[in-house]
Amino acid sequence: MNTTAIRKQMSIHPDVMDLLNNQIGMEMKASASYLAMASWCDQRELLNSKAFFYKQAEEEREHAMKIFTFINDNGGSALSPDVTNVNNDFESLRGIYETGLEQEIAVTESIFKIFKTARKEGDLITEVFLQWFISEQSEEEDTFRSIIDVFDLMEGMPLKMIDERLPKE
Ligand code: FEO
């Protein structure tokens, strides 16, 4: 069956599917990025932060898989993404969390873009599907902002002491 024939049976709009495939790549990149951050924390025995980022890495992979199966379940074709240029080089723990927040903001903006396209194209199935992601992004951004607040409050304290105040997930 060629791609055109597959697309005729889809319940999601083709343009929306392309954006969703792009989103799979973004979530997998986020997963790989959090894994790199977890490793940095692990090497420095920052126990809460390492647990936090290992968990984040898993969660981002779950997000990617949610979208992956959604596309295939709705007659589309999900594509396994290339994940390249993962940064493993970090300056500080605070910098890692700030990068995490920036990453989450970019993901939120991308989800909004897909949501708006789905709405414009009358793709209600994707619109409903993405509602969960919008709530999830709001929670994740809030978590990162709260963590950065802890750094502000504890400025000058030893890193391990700050780490002990941070959430593990
Ligand atoms: Fe799935 Fe936090 O982006």
GROMACS .gro file of N, CA and C and ligand atoms in nm:
model
  510
    1MET      N    1   0.085  -0.121   0.000
    1MET     CA    2   0.000   0.000   0.000
    1MET      C    3   0.089   0.125   0.000
    2ASN      N    4   0.061   0.218  -0.090
    2ASN     CA    5   0.145   0.337  -0.091
    2ASN      C    6   0.100   0.438   0.015
    3THR      N    7   0.181   0.540   0.033
    3THR     CA    8   0.155   0.637   0.139
    3THR      C    9   0.020   0.707   0.119
    4THR      N   10  -0.013   0.736  -0.007
    4THR     CA   11  -0.139   0.806  -0.034
    4THR      C   12  -0.257   0.722   0.011
    5ALA      N   13  -0.249   0.592  -0.022
    5ALA     CA   14  -0.358   0.503   0.017
    5ALA      C   15  -0.370   0.494   0.168
    6ILE      N   16  -0.254   0.489   0.235
    6ILE     CA   17  -0.257   0.483   0.381
    6ILE      C   18  -0.322   0.609   0.436
    7ARG      N   19  -0.284   0.721   0.380
    7ARG     CA   20  -0.335   0.848   0.431
    7ARG      C   21  -0.486   0.861   0.412
    8LYS      N   22  -0.540   0.800   0.306
    8LYS     CA   23  -0.685   0.809   0.282
    8LYS      C   24  -0.764   0.744   0.396
    9GLN      N   25  -0.701   0.646   0.463
    9GLN     CA   26  -0.774   0.578   0.570
    9GLN      C   27  -0.752   0.643   0.707
   10MET      N   28  -0.675   0.748   0.707
   10MET     CA   29  -0.640   0.808   0.837
   10MET      C   30  -0.754   0.888   0.896
   11SER      N   31  -0.765   0.881   1.030
   11SER     CA   32  -0.862   0.969   1.094
   11SER      C   33  -0.794   1.096   1.145
   12ILE      N   34  -0.663   1.103   1.134
   12ILE     CA   35  -0.595   1.228   1.168
   12ILE      C   36  -0.553   1.299   1.038
   13HIS      N   37  -0.548   1.429   1.045
   13HIS     CA   38  -0.515   1.507   0.925
   13HIS      C   39  -0.367   1.487   0.888
   14PRO      N   40  -0.335   1.474   0.758
   14PRO     CA   41  -0.195   1.448   0.719
   14PRO      C   42  -0.096   1.553   0.769
   15ASP      N   43  -0.135   1.680   0.765
   15ASP     CA   44  -0.041   1.784   0.814
   15ASP      C   45  -0.018   1.769   0.964
   16VAL      N   46  -0.125   1.731   1.033
   16VAL     CA   47  -0.114   1.712   1.178
   16VAL      C   48  -0.024   1.591   1.205
   17MET      N   49  -0.039   1.487   1.123
   17MET     CA   50   0.046   1.368   1.142
   17MET      C   51   0.194   1.404   1.127
   18ASP      N   52   0.224   1.488   1.030
   18ASP     CA   53   0.365   1.527   1.012
   18ASP      C   54   0.417   1.600   1.136
   19LEU      N   55   0.333   1.686   1.190
   19LEU     CA   56   0.374   1.759   1.311
   19LEU      C   57   0.389   1.663   1.430
   20LEU      N   58   0.300   1.564   1.436
   20LEU     CA   59   0.309   1.466   1.545
   20LEU      C   60   0.437   1.382   1.532
   21ASN      N   61   0.471   1.347   1.409
   21ASN     CA   62   0.597   1.273   1.390
   21ASN      C   63   0.716   1.358   1.433
   22ASN      N   64   0.711   1.484   1.401
   22ASN     CA   65   0.817   1.575   1.446
   22ASN      C   66   0.822   1.581   1.601
   23GLN      N   67   0.703   1.576   1.660
   23GLN     CA   68   0.696   1.582   1.807
   23GLN      C   69   0.758   1.456   1.871
   24ILE      N   70   0.742   1.343   1.805
   24ILE     CA   71   0.805   1.219   1.856
   24ILE      C   72   0.955   1.244   1.868
   25GLY      N   73   1.013   1.305   1.765
   25GLY     CA   74   1.156   1.335   1.767
   25GLY      C   75   1.192   1.429   1.881
   26MET      N   76   1.107   1.526   1.903
   26MET     CA   77   1.135   1.624   2.009
   26MET      C   78   1.130   1.558   2.148
   27GLU      N   79   1.035   1.469   2.168
   27GLU     CA   80   1.022   1.400   2.298
   27GLU      C   81   1.141   1.304   2.319
   28MET      N   82   1.182   1.237   2.212
   28MET     CA   83   1.297   1.145   2.224
   28MET      C   84   1.426   1.223   2.247
   29LYS      N   85   1.435   1.339   2.187
   29LYS     CA   86   1.552   1.424   2.209
   29LYS      C   87   1.553   1.471   2.355
   30ALA      N   88   1.436   1.507   2.405
   30ALA     CA   89   1.425   1.549   2.545
   30ALA      C   90   1.466   1.433   2.636
   31SER      N   91   1.422   1.312   2.601
   31SER     CA   92   1.457   1.195   2.680
   31SER      C   93   1.609   1.176   2.683
   32ALA      N   94   1.671   1.186   2.566
   32ALA     CA   95   1.817   1.168   2.558
   32ALA      C   96   1.890   1.279   2.634
   33SER      N   97   1.837   1.397   2.627
   33SER     CA   98   1.897   1.511   2.696
   33SER      C   99   1.888   1.492   2.849
   34TYR      N  100   1.773   1.445   2.896
   34TYR     CA  101   1.759   1.421   3.040
   34TYR      C  102   1.849   1.306   3.086
   35LEU      N  103   1.871   1.210   2.998
   35LEU     CA  104   1.961   1.101   3.032
   35LEU      C  105   2.103   1.153   3.051
   36ALA      N  106   2.144   1.244   2.964
   36ALA     CA  107   2.277   1.307   2.977
   36ALA      C  108   2.286   1.384   3.109
   37MET      N  109   2.179   1.454   3.143
   37MET     CA  110   2.178   1.530   3.269
   37MET      C  111   2.183   1.435   3.390
   38ALA      N  112   2.110   1.323   3.380
   38ALA     CA  113   2.111   1.223   3.487
   38ALA      C  114   2.254   1.171   3.508
   39SER      N  115   2.324   1.148   3.400
   39SER     CA  116   2.459   1.094   3.409
   39SER      C  117   2.551   1.195   3.479
   40TRP      N  118   2.540   1.321   3.443
   40TRP     CA  119   2.621   1.426   3.506
   40TRP      C  120   2.596   1.426   3.657
   41CYS      N  121   2.468   1.417   3.696
   41CYS     CA  122   2.432   1.419   3.839
   41CYS      C  123   2.479   1.291   3.907
   42ASP      N  124   2.466   1.179   3.838
   42ASP     CA  125   2.506   1.050   3.891
   42ASP      C  126   2.656   1.050   3.924
   43GLN      N  127   2.735   1.104   3.833
   43GLN     CA  128   2.881   1.107   3.853
   43GLN      C  129   2.920   1.192   3.974
   44ARG      N  130   2.834   1.284   4.011
   44ARG     CA  131   2.864   1.374   4.124
   44ARG      C  132   2.787   1.338   4.251
   45GLU      N  133   2.722   1.221   4.248
   45GLU     CA  134   2.647   1.173   4.365
   45GLU      C  135   2.539   1.272   4.410
   46LEU      N  136   2.479   1.339   4.315
   46LEU     CA  137   2.366   1.427   4.347
   46LEU      C  138   2.240   1.340   4.337
   47LEU      N  139   2.207   1.277   4.449
   47LEU     CA  140   2.114   1.165   4.445
   47LEU      C  141   1.972   1.201   4.402
   48ASN      N  142   1.920   1.312   4.454
   48ASN     CA  143   1.784   1.349   4.415
   48ASN      C  144   1.778   1.392   4.269
   49SER      N  145   1.876   1.471   4.230
   49SER     CA  146   1.876   1.519   4.091
   49SER      C  147   1.895   1.403   3.994
   50LYS      N  148   1.980   1.310   4.029
   50LYS     CA  149   2.002   1.198   3.936
   50LYS      C  150   1.872   1.117   3.922
   51ALA      N  151   1.804   1.093   4.036
   51ALA     CA  152   1.677   1.018   4.029
   51ALA      C  153   1.575   1.097   3.947
   52PHE      N  154   1.572   1.228   3.968
   52PHE     CA  155   1.479   1.314   3.895
   52PHE      C  156   1.499   1.303   3.744
   53PHE      N  157   1.625   1.313   3.701
   53PHE     CA  158   1.650   1.314   3.556
   53PHE      C  159   1.638   1.175   3.493
   54TYR      N  160   1.672   1.070   3.568
   54TYR     CA  161   1.647   0.936   3.513
   54TYR      C  162   1.497   0.918   3.489
   55LYS      N  163   1.419   0.965   3.586
   55LYS     CA  164   1.273   0.954   3.575
   55LYS      C  165   1.222   1.038   3.458
   56GLN      N  166   1.274   1.160   3.446
   56GLN     CA  167   1.232   1.247   3.336
   56GLN      C  168   1.263   1.182   3.201
   57ALA      N  169   1.381   1.120   3.193
   57ALA     CA  170   1.420   1.054   3.068
   57ALA      C  171   1.319   0.946   3.032
   58GLU      N  172   1.278   0.869   3.132
   58GLU     CA  173   1.177   0.764   3.108
   58GLU      C  174   1.045   0.824   3.066
   59GLU      N  175   1.005   0.929   3.136
   59GLU     CA  176   0.874   0.991   3.106
   59GLU      C  177   0.869   1.047   2.965
   60GLU      N  178   0.979   1.109   2.922
   60GLU     CA  179   0.979   1.165   2.787
   60GLU      C  180   0.970   1.056   2.682
   61ARG      N  181   1.032   0.942   2.711
   61ARG     CA  182   1.019   0.831   2.618
   61ARG      C  183   0.874   0.783   2.613
   62GLU      N  184   0.809   0.780   2.731
   62GLU     CA  185   0.668   0.741   2.735
   62GLU      C  186   0.583   0.838   2.653
   63HIS      N  187   0.616   0.968   2.662
   63HIS     CA  188   0.541   1.067   2.583
   63HIS      C  189   0.556   1.038   2.434
   64ALA      N  190   0.681   1.011   2.395
   64ALA     CA  191   0.707   0.981   2.253
   64ALA      C  192   0.625   0.860   2.210
   65MET      N  193   0.622   0.757   2.296
   65MET     CA  194   0.551   0.634   2.261
   65MET      C  195   0.400   0.654   2.257
   66LYS      N  196   0.350   0.741   2.342
   66LYS     CA  197   0.206   0.773   2.338
   66LYS      C  198   0.169   0.829   2.201
   67ILE      N  199   0.253   0.920   2.151
   67ILE     CA  200   0.226   0.981   2.020
   67ILE      C  201   0.246   0.877   1.909
   68PHE      N  202   0.351   0.799   1.925
   68PHE     CA  203   0.384   0.694   1.826
   68PHE      C  204   0.265   0.599   1.806
   69THR      N  205   0.213   0.548   1.916
   69THR     CA  206   0.103   0.452   1.903
   69THR      C  207  -0.026   0.522   1.860
   70PHE      N  208  -0.042   0.647   1.901
   70PHE     CA  209  -0.161   0.724   1.858
   70PHE      C  210  -0.165   0.734   1.705
   71ILE      N  211  -0.052   0.766   1.647
   71ILE     CA  212  -0.048   0.780   1.500
   71ILE      C  213  -0.085   0.647   1.434
   72ASN      N  214  -0.017   0.541   1.477
   72ASN     CA  215  -0.044   0.411   1.413
   72ASN      C  216  -0.185   0.361   1.441
   73ASP      N  217  -0.235   0.384   1.561
   73ASP     CA  218  -0.371   0.339   1.594
   73ASP      C  219  -0.477   0.412   1.511
   74ASN      N  220  -0.441   0.528   1.458
   74ASN     CA  221  -0.538   0.605   1.381
   74ASN      C  222  -0.511   0.599   1.231
   75GLY      N  223  -0.442   0.495   1.190
   75GLY     CA  224  -0.425   0.471   1.047
   75GLY      C  225  -0.309   0.545   0.982
   76GLY      N  226  -0.231   0.616   1.062
   76GLY     CA  227  -0.117   0.689   1.006
   76GLY      C  228   0.009   0.604   1.010
   77SER      N  229   0.122   0.667   0.978
   77SER     CA  230   0.247   0.593   0.994
   77SER      C  231   0.346   0.670   1.080
   78ALA      N  232   0.371   0.612   1.197
   78ALA     CA  233   0.465   0.672   1.293
   78ALA      C  234   0.607   0.642   1.247
   79LEU      N  235   0.693   0.742   1.260
   79LEU     CA  236   0.832   0.725   1.215
   79LEU      C  237   0.927   0.728   1.334
   80SER      N  238   1.018   0.632   1.337
   80SER     CA  239   1.120   0.631   1.442
   80SER      C  240   1.221   0.742   1.413
   81PRO      N  241   1.241   0.833   1.509
   81PRO     CA  242   1.320   0.954   1.478
   81PRO      C  243   1.471   0.934   1.490
   82ASP      N  244   1.544   1.022   1.421
   82ASP     CA  245   1.688   1.036   1.444
   82ASP      C  246   1.705   1.124   1.567
   83VAL      N  247   1.786   1.080   1.660
   83VAL     CA  248   1.815   1.169   1.774
   83VAL      C  249   1.964   1.200   1.770
   84THR      N  250   1.995   1.325   1.739
   84THR     CA  251   2.136   1.362   1.722
   84THR      C  252   2.168   1.485   1.805
   85ASN      N  253   2.298   1.514   1.812
   85ASN     CA  254   2.347   1.635   1.880
   85ASN      C  255   2.298   1.647   2.024
   86VAL      N  256   2.308   1.539   2.098
   86VAL     CA  257   2.271   1.544   2.239
   86VAL      C  258   2.388   1.603   2.318
   87ASN      N  259   2.360   1.707   2.393
   87ASN     CA  260   2.466   1.770   2.472
   87ASN      C  261   2.492   1.692   2.601
   88ASN      N  262   2.618   1.659   2.623
   88ASN     CA  263   2.657   1.588   2.746
   88ASN      C  264   2.748   1.674   2.833
   89ASP      N  265   2.758   1.798   2.797
   89ASP     CA  266   2.857   1.886   2.859
   89ASP      C  267   2.784   1.995   2.938
   90PHE      N  268   2.796   1.991   3.069
   90PHE     CA  269   2.722   2.087   3.152
   90PHE      C  270   2.815   2.160   3.247
   91GLU      N  271   2.775   2.281   3.281
   91GLU     CA  272   2.858   2.367   3.367
   91GLU      C  273   2.819   2.357   3.514
   92SER      N  274   2.687   2.347   3.537
   92SER     CA  275   2.641   2.351   3.676
   92SER      C  276   2.505   2.284   3.689
   93LEU      N  277   2.471   2.248   3.813
   93LEU     CA  278   2.341   2.185   3.837
   93LEU      C  279   2.228   2.283   3.807
   94ARG      N  280   2.244   2.404   3.853
   94ARG     CA  281   2.141   2.504   3.826
   94ARG      C  282   2.121   2.522   3.674
   95GLY      N  283   2.234   2.527   3.602
   95GLY     CA  284   2.229   2.541   3.457
   95GLY      C  285   2.154   2.426   3.391
   96ILE      N  286   2.171   2.308   3.448
   96ILE     CA  287   2.101   2.190   3.395
   96ILE      C  288   1.949   2.208   3.409
   97TYR      N  289   1.907   2.251   3.528
   97TYR     CA  290   1.762   2.271   3.547
   97TYR      C  291   1.710   2.385   3.459
   98GLU      N  292   1.791   2.487   3.440
   98GLU     CA  293   1.747   2.598   3.354
   98GLU      C  294   1.732   2.550   3.209
   99THR      N  295   1.827   2.466   3.166
   99THR     CA  296   1.816   2.409   3.031
   99THR      C  297   1.692   2.320   3.022
  100GLY      N  298   1.667   2.246   3.128
  100GLY     CA  299   1.547   2.161   3.132
  100GLY      C  300   1.421   2.245   3.115
  101LEU      N  301   1.415   2.357   3.185
  101LEU     CA  302   1.297   2.443   3.174
  101LEU      C  303   1.283   2.497   3.031
  102GLU      N  304   1.394   2.541   2.974
  102GLU     CA  305   1.389   2.593   2.835
  102GLU      C  306   1.338   2.485   2.740
  103GLN      N  307   1.387   2.363   2.763
  103GLN     CA  308   1.346   2.250   2.679
  103GLN      C  309   1.195   2.227   2.692
  104GLU      N  310   1.146   2.233   2.816
  104GLU     CA  311   1.003   2.211   2.838
  104GLU      C  312   0.919   2.321   2.774
  105ILE      N  313   0.967   2.445   2.781
  105ILE     CA  314   0.892   2.556   2.721
  105ILE      C  315   0.883   2.535   2.569
  106ALA      N  316   0.994   2.491   2.510
  106ALA     CA  317   0.994   2.466   2.365
  106ALA      C  318   0.895   2.354   2.329
  107VAL      N  319   0.891   2.250   2.416
  107VAL     CA  320   0.796   2.140   2.391
  107VAL      C  321   0.653   2.192   2.402
  108THR      N  322   0.626   2.273   2.502
  108THR     CA  323   0.490   2.327   2.519
  108THR      C  324   0.449   2.406   2.395
  109GLU      N  325   0.539   2.490   2.347
  109GLU     CA  326   0.507   2.571   2.228
  109GLU      C  327   0.479   2.483   2.107
  110SER      N  328   0.557   2.376   2.096
  110SER     CA  329   0.538   2.285   1.985
  110SER      C  330   0.402   2.213   1.994
  111ILE      N  331   0.366   2.171   2.116
  111ILE     CA  332   0.235   2.105   2.136
  111ILE      C  333   0.122   2.203   2.101
  112PHE      N  334   0.137   2.327   2.143
  112PHE     CA  335   0.035   2.429   2.111
  112PHE      C  336   0.018   2.443   1.960
  113LYS      N  337   0.131   2.441   1.891
  113LYS     CA  338   0.126   2.456   1.745
  113LYS      C  339   0.048   2.339   1.682
  114ILE      N  340   0.073   2.219   1.730
  114ILE     CA  341   0.001   2.103   1.675
  114ILE      C  342  -0.148   2.114   1.709
  115PHE      N  343  -0.174   2.154   1.833
  115PHE     CA  344  -0.313   2.168   1.878
  115PHE      C  345  -0.387   2.268   1.788
  116LYS      N  346  -0.323   2.381   1.762
  116LYS     CA  347  -0.389   2.485   1.679
  116LYS      C  348  -0.409   2.437   1.536
  117THR      N  349  -0.312   2.362   1.484
  117THR     CA  350  -0.327   2.308   1.348
  117THR      C  351  -0.442   2.207   1.345
  118ALA      N  352  -0.448   2.122   1.447
  118ALA     CA  353  -0.556   2.023   1.454
  118ALA      C  354  -0.692   2.094   1.457
  119ARG      N  355  -0.699   2.200   1.532
  119ARG     CA  356  -0.825   2.275   1.543
  119ARG      C  357  -0.861   2.338   1.408
  120LYS      N  358  -0.761   2.397   1.345
  120LYS     CA  359  -0.785   2.462   1.215
  120LYS      C  360  -0.833   2.360   1.111
  121GLU      N  361  -0.777   2.239   1.118
  121GLU     CA  362  -0.811   2.137   1.018
  121GLU      C  363  -0.932   2.052   1.058
  122GLY      N  364  -0.992   2.082   1.171
  122GLY     CA  365  -1.107   2.005   1.217
  122GLY      C  366  -1.071   1.864   1.261
  123ASP      N  367  -0.946   1.845   1.303
  123ASP     CA  368  -0.900   1.712   1.347
  123ASP      C  369  -0.927   1.699   1.498
  124LEU      N  370  -1.051   1.662   1.528
  124LEU     CA  371  -1.094   1.660   1.669
  124LEU      C  372  -1.027   1.549   1.749
  125ILE      N  373  -0.995   1.439   1.681
  125ILE     CA  374  -0.933   1.327   1.751
  125ILE      C  375  -0.798   1.370   1.810
  126THR      N  376  -0.718   1.439   1.728
  126THR     CA  377  -0.588   1.484   1.777
  126THR      C  378  -0.604   1.593   1.882
  127GLU      N  379  -0.703   1.679   1.860
  127GLU     CA  380  -0.726   1.787   1.957
  127GLU      C  381  -0.751   1.730   2.097
  128VAL      N  382  -0.837   1.631   2.104
  128VAL     CA  383  -0.868   1.568   2.233
  128VAL      C  384  -0.743   1.496   2.288
  129PHE      N  385  -0.675   1.425   2.201
  129PHE     CA  386  -0.553   1.352   2.241
  129PHE      C  387  -0.450   1.445   2.304
  130LEU      N  388  -0.435   1.565   2.247
  130LEU     CA  389  -0.330   1.656   2.294
  130LEU      C  390  -0.364   1.726   2.425
  131GLN      N  391  -0.489   1.719   2.467
  131GLN     CA  392  -0.524   1.787   2.592
  131GLN      C  393  -0.442   1.735   2.710
  132TRP      N  394  -0.420   1.604   2.712
  132TRP     CA  395  -0.339   1.545   2.819
  132TRP      C  396  -0.198   1.606   2.818
  133PHE      N  397  -0.143   1.623   2.700
  133PHE     CA  398  -0.006   1.677   2.689
  133PHE      C  399   0.002   1.821   2.737
  134ILE      N  400  -0.104   1.896   2.712
  134ILE     CA  401  -0.103   2.036   2.756
  134ILE      C  402  -0.102   2.043   2.909
  135SER      N  403  -0.184   1.959   2.972
  135SER     CA  404  -0.183   1.956   3.120
  135SER      C  405  -0.047   1.911   3.172
  136GLU      N  406   0.008   1.809   3.109
  136GLU     CA  407   0.136   1.754   3.150
  136GLU      C  408   0.247   1.861   3.139
  137GLN      N  409   0.245   1.937   3.030
  137GLN     CA  410   0.347   2.041   3.012
  137GLN      C  411   0.336   2.147   3.119
  138SER      N  412   0.213   2.182   3.153
  138SER     CA  413   0.192   2.284   3.256
  138SER      C  414   0.253   2.236   3.388
  139GLU      N  415   0.231   2.108   3.420
  139GLU     CA  416   0.288   2.051   3.545
  139GLU      C  417   0.441   2.049   3.539
  140GLU      N  418   0.494   2.008   3.425
  140GLU     CA  419   0.640   1.995   3.416
  140GLU      C  420   0.709   2.131   3.426
  141GLU      N  421   0.653   2.229   3.357
  141GLU     CA  422   0.713   2.363   3.366
  141GLU      C  423   0.709   2.413   3.510
  142ASP      N  424   0.596   2.386   3.576
  142ASP     CA  425   0.582   2.430   3.715
  142ASP      C  426   0.687   2.364   3.805
  143THR      N  427   0.710   2.234   3.783
  143THR     CA  428   0.812   2.162   3.862
  143THR      C  429   0.949   2.226   3.843
  144PHE      N  430   0.988   2.251   3.720
  144PHE     CA  431   1.120   2.310   3.694
  144PHE      C  432   1.130   2.450   3.756
  145ARG      N  433   1.023   2.529   3.744
  145ARG     CA  434   1.029   2.665   3.801
  145ARG      C  435   1.044   2.658   3.953
  146SER      N  436   0.973   2.564   4.016
  146SER     CA  437   0.983   2.551   4.163
  146SER      C  438   1.125   2.513   4.202
  147ILE      N  439   1.188   2.426   4.123
  147ILE     CA  440   1.325   2.383   4.154
  147ILE      C  441   1.421   2.502   4.141
  148ILE      N  442   1.404   2.580   4.039
  148ILE     CA  443   1.492   2.697   4.020
  148ILE      C  444   1.472   2.796   4.136
  149ASP      N  445   1.350   2.804   4.187
  149ASP     CA  446   1.325   2.890   4.306
  149ASP      C  447   1.408   2.842   4.426
  150VAL      N  448   1.422   2.709   4.440
  150VAL     CA  449   1.502   2.656   4.552
  150VAL      C  450   1.647   2.703   4.539
  151PHE      N  451   1.699   2.703   4.418
  151PHE     CA  452   1.837   2.752   4.396
  151PHE      C  453   1.848   2.898   4.438
  152ASP      N  454   1.745   2.977   4.405
  152ASP     CA  455   1.747   3.119   4.444
  152ASP      C  456   1.748   3.133   4.596
  153LEU      N  457   1.663   3.052   4.661
  153LEU     CA  458   1.650   3.061   4.807
  153LEU      C  459   1.777   3.015   4.879
  154MET      N  460   1.845   2.915   4.820
  154MET     CA  461   1.959   2.854   4.889
  154MET      C  462   2.093   2.897   4.830
  155GLU      N  463   2.094   3.007   4.763
  155GLU     CA  464   2.216   3.054   4.697
  155GLU      C  465   2.334   3.056   4.795
  156GLY      N  466   2.446   3.002   4.753
  156GLY     CA  467   2.565   3.002   4.838
  156GLY      C  468   2.579   2.877   4.923
  157MET      N  469   2.474   2.796   4.932
  157MET     CA  470   2.481   2.672   5.012
  157MET      C  471   2.552   2.564   4.929
  158PRO      N  472   2.610   2.463   5.000
  158PRO     CA  473   2.676   2.353   4.925
  158PRO      C  474   2.577   2.280   4.833
  159LEU      N  475   2.631   2.238   4.719
  159LEU     CA  476   2.548   2.175   4.616
  159LEU      C  477   2.471   2.054   4.667
  160LYS      N  478   2.538   1.971   4.748
  160LYS     CA  479   2.470   1.850   4.797
  160LYS      C  480   2.352   1.886   4.888
  161MET      N  481   2.368   1.995   4.963
  161MET     CA  482   2.260   2.038   5.051
  161MET      C  483   2.141   2.088   4.968
  162ILE      N  484   2.172   2.157   4.860
  162ILE     CA  485   2.063   2.202   4.772
  162ILE      C  486   1.995   2.080   4.710
  163ASP      N  487   2.077   1.987   4.664
  163ASP     CA  488   2.022   1.866   4.600
  163ASP      C  489   1.926   1.793   4.693
  164GLU      N  490   1.960   1.790   4.823
  164GLU     CA  491   1.875   1.721   4.920
  164GLU      C  492   1.736   1.783   4.932
  165ARG      N  493   1.726   1.909   4.895
  165ARG     CA  494   1.595   1.978   4.901
  165ARG      C  495   1.513   1.962   4.773
  166LEU      N  496   1.571   1.901   4.673
  166LEU     CA  497   1.503   1.893   4.543
  166LEU      C  498   1.422   1.763   4.531
  167PRO      N  499   1.317   1.768   4.448
  167PRO     CA  500   1.234   1.646   4.432
  167PRO      C  501   1.308   1.537   4.353
  168LYS      N  502   1.272   1.410   4.385
  168LYS     CA  503   1.333   1.297   4.313
  168LYS      C  504   1.256   1.266   4.186
  169GLU      N  505   1.137   1.323   4.174
  169GLU     CA  506   1.058   1.297   4.051
  169GLU      C  507   0.965   1.411   4.024
  170FEO    FE1  508   0.717   1.540   2.702
  170FEO    FE2  509   0.822   1.725   2.899
  170FEO     O1  510   0.792   1.698   2.724
   0.00000   0.00000   0.00000
